[in-house]
C-alpha atoms as a printed R data frame, in Angstrom:
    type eleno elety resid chain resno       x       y       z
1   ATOM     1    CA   UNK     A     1  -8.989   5.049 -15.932
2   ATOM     2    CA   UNK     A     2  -8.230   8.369 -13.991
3   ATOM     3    CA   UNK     A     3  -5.928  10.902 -14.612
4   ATOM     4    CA   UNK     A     4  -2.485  10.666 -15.728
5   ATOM     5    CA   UNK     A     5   0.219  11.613 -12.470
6   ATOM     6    CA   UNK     A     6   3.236  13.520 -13.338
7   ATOM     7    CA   UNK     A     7   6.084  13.697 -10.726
8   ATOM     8    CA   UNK     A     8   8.025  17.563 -11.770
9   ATOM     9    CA   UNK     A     9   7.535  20.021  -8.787
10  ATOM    10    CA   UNK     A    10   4.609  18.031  -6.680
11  ATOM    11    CA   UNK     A    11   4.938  17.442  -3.257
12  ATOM    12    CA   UNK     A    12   4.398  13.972  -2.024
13  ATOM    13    CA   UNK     A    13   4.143  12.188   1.200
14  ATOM    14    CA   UNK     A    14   5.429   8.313   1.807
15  ATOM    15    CA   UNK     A    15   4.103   6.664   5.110
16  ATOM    16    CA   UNK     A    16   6.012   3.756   5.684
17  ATOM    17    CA   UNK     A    17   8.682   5.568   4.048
18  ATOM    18    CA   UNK     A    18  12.000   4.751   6.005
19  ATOM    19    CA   UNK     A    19  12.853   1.222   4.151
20  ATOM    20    CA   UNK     A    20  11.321  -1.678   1.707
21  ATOM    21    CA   UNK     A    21   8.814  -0.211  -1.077
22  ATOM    22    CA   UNK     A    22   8.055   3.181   0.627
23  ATOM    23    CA   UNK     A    23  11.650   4.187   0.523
24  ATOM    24    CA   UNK     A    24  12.149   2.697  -2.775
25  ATOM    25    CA   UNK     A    25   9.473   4.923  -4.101
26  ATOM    26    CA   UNK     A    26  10.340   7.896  -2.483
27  ATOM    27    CA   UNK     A    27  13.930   7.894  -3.978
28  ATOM    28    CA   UNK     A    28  12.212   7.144  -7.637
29  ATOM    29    CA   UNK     A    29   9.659   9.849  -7.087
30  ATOM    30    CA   UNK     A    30  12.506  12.163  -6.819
31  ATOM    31    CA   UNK     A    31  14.440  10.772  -9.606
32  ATOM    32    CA   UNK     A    32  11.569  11.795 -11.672
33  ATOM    33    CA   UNK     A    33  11.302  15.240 -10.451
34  ATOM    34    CA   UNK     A    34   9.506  15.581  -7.437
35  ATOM    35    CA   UNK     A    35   9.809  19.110  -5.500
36  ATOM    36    CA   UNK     A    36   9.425  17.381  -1.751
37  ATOM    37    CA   UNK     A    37   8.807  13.912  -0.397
38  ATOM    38    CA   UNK     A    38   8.143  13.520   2.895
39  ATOM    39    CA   UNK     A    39   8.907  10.256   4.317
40  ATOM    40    CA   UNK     A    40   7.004   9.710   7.539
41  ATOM    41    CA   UNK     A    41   7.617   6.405   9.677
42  ATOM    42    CA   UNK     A    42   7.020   5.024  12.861
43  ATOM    43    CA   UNK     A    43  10.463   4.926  13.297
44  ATOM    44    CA   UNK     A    44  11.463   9.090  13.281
45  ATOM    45    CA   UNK     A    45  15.230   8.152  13.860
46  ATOM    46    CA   UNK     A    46  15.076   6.122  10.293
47  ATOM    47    CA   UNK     A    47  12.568   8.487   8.725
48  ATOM    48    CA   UNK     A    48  15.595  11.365   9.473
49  ATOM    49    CA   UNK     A    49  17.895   9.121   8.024
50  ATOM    50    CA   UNK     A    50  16.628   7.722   5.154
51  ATOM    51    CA   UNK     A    51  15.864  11.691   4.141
52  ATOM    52    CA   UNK     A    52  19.350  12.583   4.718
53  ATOM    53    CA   UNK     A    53  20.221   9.857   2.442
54  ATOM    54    CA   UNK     A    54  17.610  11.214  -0.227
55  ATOM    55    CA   UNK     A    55  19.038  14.627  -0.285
56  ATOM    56    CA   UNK     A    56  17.717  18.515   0.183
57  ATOM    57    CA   UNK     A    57  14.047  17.667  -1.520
58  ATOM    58    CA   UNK     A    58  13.329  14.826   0.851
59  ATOM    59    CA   UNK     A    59  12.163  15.482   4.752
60  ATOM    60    CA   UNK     A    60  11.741  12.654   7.867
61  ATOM    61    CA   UNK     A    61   8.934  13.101   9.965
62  ATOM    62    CA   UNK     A    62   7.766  10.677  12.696
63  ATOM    63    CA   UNK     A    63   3.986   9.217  12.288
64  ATOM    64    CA   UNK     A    64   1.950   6.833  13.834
65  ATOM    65    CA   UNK     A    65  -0.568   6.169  11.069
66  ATOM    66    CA   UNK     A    66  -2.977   4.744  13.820
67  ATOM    67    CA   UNK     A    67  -3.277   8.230  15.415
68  ATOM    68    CA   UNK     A    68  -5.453  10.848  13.382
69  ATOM    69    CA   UNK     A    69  -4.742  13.498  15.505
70  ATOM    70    CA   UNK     A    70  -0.587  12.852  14.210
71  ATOM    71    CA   UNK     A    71  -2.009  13.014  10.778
72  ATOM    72    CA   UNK     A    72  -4.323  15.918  11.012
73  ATOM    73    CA   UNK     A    73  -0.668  17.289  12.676
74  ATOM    74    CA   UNK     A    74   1.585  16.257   9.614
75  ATOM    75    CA   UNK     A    75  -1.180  17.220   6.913
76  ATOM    76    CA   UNK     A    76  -1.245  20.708   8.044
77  ATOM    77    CA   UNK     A    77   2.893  20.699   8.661
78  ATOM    78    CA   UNK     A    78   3.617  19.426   5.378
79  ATOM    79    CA   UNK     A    79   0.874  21.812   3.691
80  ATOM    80    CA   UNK     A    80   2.177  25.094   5.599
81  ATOM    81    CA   UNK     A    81   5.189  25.105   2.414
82  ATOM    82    CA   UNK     A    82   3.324  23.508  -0.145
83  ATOM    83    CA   UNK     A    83  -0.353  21.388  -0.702
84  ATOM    84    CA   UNK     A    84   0.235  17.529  -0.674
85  ATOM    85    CA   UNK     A    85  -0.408  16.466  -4.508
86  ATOM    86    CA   UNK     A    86   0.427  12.650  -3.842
87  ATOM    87    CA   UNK     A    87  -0.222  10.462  -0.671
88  ATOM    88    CA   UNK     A    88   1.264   7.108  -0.156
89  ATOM    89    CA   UNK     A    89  -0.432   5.110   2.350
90  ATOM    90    CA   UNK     A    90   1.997   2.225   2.907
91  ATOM    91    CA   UNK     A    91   3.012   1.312   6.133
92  ATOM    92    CA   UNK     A    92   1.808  -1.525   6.931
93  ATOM    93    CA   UNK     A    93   2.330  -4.734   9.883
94  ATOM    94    CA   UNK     A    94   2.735  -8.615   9.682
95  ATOM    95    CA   UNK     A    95   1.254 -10.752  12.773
96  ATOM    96    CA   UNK     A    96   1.255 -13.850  14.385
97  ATOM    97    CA   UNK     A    97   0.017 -17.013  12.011
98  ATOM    98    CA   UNK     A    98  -3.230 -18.382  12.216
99  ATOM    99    CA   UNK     A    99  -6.712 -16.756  13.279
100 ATOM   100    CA   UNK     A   100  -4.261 -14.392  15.496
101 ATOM   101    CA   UNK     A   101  -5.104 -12.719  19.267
102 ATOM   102    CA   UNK     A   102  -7.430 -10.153  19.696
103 ATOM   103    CA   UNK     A   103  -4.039  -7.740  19.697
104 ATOM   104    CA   UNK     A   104  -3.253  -8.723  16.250
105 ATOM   105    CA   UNK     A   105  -6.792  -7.944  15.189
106 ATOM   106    CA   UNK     A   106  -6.782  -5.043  16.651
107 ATOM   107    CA   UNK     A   107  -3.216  -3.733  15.318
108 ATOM   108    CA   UNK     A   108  -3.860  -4.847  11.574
109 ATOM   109    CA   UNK     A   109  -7.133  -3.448  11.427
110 ATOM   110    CA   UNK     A   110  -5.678  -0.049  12.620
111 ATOM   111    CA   UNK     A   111  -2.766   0.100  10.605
112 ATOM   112    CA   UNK     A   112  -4.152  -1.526   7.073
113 ATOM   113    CA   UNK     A   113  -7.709   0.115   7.161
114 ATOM   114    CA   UNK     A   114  -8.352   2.951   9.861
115 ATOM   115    CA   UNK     A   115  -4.771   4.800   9.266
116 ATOM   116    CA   UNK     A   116  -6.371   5.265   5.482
117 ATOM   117    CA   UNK     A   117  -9.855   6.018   6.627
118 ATOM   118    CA   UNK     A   118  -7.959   9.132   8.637
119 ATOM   119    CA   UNK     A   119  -6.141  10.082   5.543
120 ATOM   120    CA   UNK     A   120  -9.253   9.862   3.118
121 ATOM   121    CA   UNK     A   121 -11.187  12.239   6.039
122 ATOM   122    CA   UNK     A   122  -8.669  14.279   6.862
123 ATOM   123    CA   UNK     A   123  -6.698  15.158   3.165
124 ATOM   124    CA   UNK     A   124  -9.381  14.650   0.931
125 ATOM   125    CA   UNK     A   125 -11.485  17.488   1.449
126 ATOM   126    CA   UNK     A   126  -8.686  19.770   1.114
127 ATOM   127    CA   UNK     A   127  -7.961  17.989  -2.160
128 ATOM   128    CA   UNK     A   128 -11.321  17.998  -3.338
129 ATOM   129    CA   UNK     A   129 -11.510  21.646  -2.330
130 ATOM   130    CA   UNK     A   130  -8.532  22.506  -4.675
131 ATOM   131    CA   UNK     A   131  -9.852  20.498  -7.468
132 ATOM   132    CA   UNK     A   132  -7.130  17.744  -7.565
133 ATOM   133    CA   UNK     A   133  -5.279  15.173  -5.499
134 ATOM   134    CA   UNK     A   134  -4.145  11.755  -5.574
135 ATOM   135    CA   UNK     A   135  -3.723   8.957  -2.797
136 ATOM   136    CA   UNK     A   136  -2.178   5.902  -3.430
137 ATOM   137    CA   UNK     A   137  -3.210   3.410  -0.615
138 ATOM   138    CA   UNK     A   138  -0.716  -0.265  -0.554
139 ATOM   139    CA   UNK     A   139  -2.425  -3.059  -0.260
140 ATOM   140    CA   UNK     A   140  -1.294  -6.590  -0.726
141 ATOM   141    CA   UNK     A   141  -2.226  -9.172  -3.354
142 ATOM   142    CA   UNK     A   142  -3.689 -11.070  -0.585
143 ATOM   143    CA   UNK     A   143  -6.344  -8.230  -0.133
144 ATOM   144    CA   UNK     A   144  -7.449  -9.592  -3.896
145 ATOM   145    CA   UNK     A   145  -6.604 -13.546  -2.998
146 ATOM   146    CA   UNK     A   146  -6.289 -14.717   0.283
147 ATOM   147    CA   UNK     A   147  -2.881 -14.597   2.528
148 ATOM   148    CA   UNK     A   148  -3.350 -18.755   3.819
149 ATOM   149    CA   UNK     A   149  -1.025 -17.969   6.578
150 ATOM   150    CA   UNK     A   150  -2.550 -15.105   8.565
151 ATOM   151    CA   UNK     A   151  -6.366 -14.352   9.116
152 ATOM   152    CA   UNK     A   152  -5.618 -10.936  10.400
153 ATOM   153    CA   UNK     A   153  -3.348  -9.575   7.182
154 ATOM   154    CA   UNK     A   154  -5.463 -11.210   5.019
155 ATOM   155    CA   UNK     A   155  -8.706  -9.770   5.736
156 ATOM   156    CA   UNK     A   156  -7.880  -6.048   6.593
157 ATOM   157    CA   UNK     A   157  -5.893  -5.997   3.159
158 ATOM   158    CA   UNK     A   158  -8.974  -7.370   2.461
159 ATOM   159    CA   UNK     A   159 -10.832  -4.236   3.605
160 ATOM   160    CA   UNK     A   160  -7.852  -1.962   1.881
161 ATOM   161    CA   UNK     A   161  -8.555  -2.840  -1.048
162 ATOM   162    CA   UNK     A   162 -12.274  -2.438  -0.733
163 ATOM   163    CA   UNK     A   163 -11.972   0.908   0.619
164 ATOM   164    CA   UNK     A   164  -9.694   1.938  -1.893
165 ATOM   165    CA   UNK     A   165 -12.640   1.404  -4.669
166 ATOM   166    CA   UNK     A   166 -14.999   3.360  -2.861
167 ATOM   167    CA   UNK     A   167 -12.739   5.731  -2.373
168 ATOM   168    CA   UNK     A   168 -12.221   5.406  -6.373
169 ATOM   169    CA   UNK     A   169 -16.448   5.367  -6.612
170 ATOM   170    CA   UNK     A   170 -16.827   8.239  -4.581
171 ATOM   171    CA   UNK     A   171 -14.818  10.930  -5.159
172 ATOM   172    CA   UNK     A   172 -13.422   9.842  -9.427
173 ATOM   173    CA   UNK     A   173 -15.608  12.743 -10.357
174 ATOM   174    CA   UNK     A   174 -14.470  15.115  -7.997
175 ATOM   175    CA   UNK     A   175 -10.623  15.358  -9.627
176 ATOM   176    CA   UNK     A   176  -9.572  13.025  -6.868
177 ATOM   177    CA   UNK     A   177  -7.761   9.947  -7.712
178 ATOM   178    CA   UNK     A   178  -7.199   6.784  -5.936
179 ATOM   179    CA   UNK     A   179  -4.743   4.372  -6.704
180 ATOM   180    CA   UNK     A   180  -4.726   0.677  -5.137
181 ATOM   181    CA   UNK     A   181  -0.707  -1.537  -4.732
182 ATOM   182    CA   UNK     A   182  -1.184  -5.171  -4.841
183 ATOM   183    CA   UNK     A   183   2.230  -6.739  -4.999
184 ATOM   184    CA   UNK     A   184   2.815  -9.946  -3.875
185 ATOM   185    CA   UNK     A   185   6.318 -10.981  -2.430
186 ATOM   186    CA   UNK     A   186   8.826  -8.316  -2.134
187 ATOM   187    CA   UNK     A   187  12.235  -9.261  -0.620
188 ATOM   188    CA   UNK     A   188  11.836  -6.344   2.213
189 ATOM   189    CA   UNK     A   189  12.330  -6.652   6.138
190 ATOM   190    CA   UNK     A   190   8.655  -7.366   6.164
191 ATOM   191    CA   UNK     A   191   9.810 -10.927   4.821
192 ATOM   192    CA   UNK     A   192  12.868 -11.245   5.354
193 ATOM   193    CA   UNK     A   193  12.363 -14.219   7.751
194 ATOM   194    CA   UNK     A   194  10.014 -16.097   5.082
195 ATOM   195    CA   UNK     A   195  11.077 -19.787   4.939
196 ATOM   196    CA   UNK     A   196  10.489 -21.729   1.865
197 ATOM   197    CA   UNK     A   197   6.825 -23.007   3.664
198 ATOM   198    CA   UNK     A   198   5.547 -18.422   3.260
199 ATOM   199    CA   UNK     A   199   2.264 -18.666   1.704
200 ATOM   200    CA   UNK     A   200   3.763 -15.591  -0.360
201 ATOM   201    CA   UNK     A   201   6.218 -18.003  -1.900
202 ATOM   202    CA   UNK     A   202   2.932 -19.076  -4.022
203 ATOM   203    CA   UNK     A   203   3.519 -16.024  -6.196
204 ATOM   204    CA   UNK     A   204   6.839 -16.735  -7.505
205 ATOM   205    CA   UNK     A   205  10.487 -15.213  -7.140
206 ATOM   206    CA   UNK     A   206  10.009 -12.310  -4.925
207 ATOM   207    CA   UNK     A   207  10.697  -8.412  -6.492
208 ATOM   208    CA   UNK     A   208  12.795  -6.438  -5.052
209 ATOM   209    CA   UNK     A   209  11.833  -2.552  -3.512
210 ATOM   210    CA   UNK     A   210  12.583  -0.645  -7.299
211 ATOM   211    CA   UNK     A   211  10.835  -3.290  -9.101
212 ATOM   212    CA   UNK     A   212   8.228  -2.104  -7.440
213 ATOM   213    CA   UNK     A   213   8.445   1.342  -7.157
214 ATOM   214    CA   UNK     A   214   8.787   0.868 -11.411
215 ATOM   215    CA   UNK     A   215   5.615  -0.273 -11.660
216 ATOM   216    CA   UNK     A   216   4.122   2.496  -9.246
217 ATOM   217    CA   UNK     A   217   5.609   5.093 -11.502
218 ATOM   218    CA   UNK     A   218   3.843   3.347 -14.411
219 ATOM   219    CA   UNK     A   219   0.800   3.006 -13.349
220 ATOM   220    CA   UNK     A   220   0.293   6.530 -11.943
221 ATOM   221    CA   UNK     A   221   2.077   7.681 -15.097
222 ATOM   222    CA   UNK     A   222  -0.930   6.006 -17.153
223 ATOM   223    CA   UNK     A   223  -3.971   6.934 -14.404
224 ATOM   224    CA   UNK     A   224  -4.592   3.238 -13.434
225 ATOM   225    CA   UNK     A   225  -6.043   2.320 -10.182
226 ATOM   226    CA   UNK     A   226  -5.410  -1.065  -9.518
227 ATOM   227    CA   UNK     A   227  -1.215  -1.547  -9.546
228 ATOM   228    CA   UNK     A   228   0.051  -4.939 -10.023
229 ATOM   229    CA   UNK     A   229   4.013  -5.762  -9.729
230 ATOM   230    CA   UNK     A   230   3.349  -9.356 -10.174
231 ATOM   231    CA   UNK     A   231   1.041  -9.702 -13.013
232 ATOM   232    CA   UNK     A   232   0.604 -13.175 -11.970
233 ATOM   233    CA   UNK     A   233  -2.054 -11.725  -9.519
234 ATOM   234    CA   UNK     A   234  -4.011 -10.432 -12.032
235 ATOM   235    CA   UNK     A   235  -4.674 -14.063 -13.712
236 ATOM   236    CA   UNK     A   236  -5.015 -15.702  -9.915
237 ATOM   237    CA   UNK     A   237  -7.800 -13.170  -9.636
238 ATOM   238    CA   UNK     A   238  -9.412 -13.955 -12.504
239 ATOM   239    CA   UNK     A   239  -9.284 -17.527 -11.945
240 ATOM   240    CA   UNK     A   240 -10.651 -16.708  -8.530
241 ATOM   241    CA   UNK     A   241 -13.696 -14.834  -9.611
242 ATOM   242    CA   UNK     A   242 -14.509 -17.535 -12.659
243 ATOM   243    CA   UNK     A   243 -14.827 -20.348  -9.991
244 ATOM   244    CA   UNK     A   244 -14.826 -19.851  -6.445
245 ATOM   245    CA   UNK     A   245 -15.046 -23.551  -5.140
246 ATOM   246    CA   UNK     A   246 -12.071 -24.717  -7.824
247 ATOM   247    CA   UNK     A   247 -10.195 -22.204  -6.449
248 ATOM   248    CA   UNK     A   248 -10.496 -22.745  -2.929
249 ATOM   249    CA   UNK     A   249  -9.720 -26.618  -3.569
250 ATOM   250    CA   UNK     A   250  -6.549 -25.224  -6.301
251 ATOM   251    CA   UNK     A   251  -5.508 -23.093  -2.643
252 ATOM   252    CA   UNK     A   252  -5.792 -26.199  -0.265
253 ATOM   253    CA   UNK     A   253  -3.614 -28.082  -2.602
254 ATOM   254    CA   UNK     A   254  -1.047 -25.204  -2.822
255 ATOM   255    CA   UNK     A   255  -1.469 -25.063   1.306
256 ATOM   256    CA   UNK     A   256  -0.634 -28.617   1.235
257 ATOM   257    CA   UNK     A   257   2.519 -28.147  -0.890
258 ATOM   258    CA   UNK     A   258   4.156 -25.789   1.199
259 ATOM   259    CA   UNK     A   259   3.758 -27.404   4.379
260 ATOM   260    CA   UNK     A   260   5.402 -30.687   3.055
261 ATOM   261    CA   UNK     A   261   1.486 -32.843   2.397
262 ATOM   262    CA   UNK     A   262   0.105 -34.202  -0.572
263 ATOM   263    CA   UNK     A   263  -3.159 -32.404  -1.158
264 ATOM   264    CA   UNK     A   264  -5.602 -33.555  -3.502
């Protein structure tokens, strides 16, 4: 368990932060008293926006998370006024189905694990140097199951998650916290074009954004690294871990369900 994370006058950065769960959080992290949240997106246009909409604490930047050098940039722009306390790495892609092309390799692997390698290099340090920090890197419950319909996003949230705990390993003495999101279907524009056949559909009803950003609040509120919206994903887990091959065969059947067989 690390340390508890209070909200009144810290400074916080959102990648990913223009809509769906990094927006979502962003507004809550100023409803519970933030100083400054910087909401930095791919999109700069929407980043703008979605500040203006947020009011005088909140700032857009444009970021491409795959670019250190536009981190290294942002870190030092953002910490010119004030140092970052809280970093949300969130943004995150969705690919083709399937194993995927060598391009959708390539793009998830940059944008779920390298763009928080840069972070954890770059910010880090500086946090360690001050003697406190916390980064919050987003996941996917499919980083601690499997996502059945996309090689790509299921193994670098895969790697996400496995970074995150070394992260966690490495630096929990150093009064540097890491904290991991796992949710599993959240009605964003990220699925917004789900059918009833998305292997996300296995986790229930989705959440919305705020349910989300609820349990964020929670969780850093109480110093817990692993953050679980769904807490269906916690048992899946376990029942993962307990039995490997009976869940495998449990996942074929559930495969076999959505796309309209039997299984067995």
């Amino acid at each position: 368990m690390g340390r508890p994370f209070t909200f009144p006058d810290r400074t916080i950065v959102v990648t990913g932060g223009a809509n769906g769960i990094g927006y979502a959080r962003a507004e809550r992290f100023l409803a519970e008293g933030a100083a400054r949240v910087v909401l930095a997106d791919l999109d700069g246009e929407r980043a703008a926006a979605a500040a203006a909409e947020l009011g005088a604490r909140a700032q857009g930047y444009q970021l491409d998370v795959t670019d250190a050098e536009a981190v290294a940039a942002l870190i030092e722009e953002v910490e010119r006024d004030s140092p970052i306390d809280l970093w949300c790495s969130n943004a995150g892609v969705t690919t083709g189905g399937g194993l995927g092309s060598d391009a959708d390799w390539d793009r998830t692997w940059r944008v779920h694990v390298l763009a928080h390698v840069y972070v954890a290099r770059l910010l880090l340090p500086r946090m360690v140097e001050r003697g406190g920090g916390h980064l919050l890197i987003t996941a996917s419950a499919a980083g601690l199951l499997t996502n059945i319909d996309s090689a790509p996003y299921s193994v670098t949230k895969h790697g996400a998650v496995a970074l995150a705990e070394w992260l966690a390993i490495l630096h929990g003495d150093e009064g540097i916290d890491i904290s991991c999101l796992c949710p599993m279907g959240v009605n964003t524009a990220m699925t917004a074009k789900d059918g009833p056949d998305a292997a996300t559909r296995l986790g229930g009803d989705y959440l919305e954004p705020e349910d989300v950003a609820q349990s964020v609040v929670e969780a850093l509120n109480e110093g817990r690294f692993l953050i679980l919206p769904h807490p269906k994903a916690a048992v899946m887990e376990q029942r993962r871990a307990s039995d490997r091959d009976r869940w495998l065969a449990g996942m074929r059947r559930a495969r076999a369900r959505l796309k309209g067989g039997s299984g067995r």
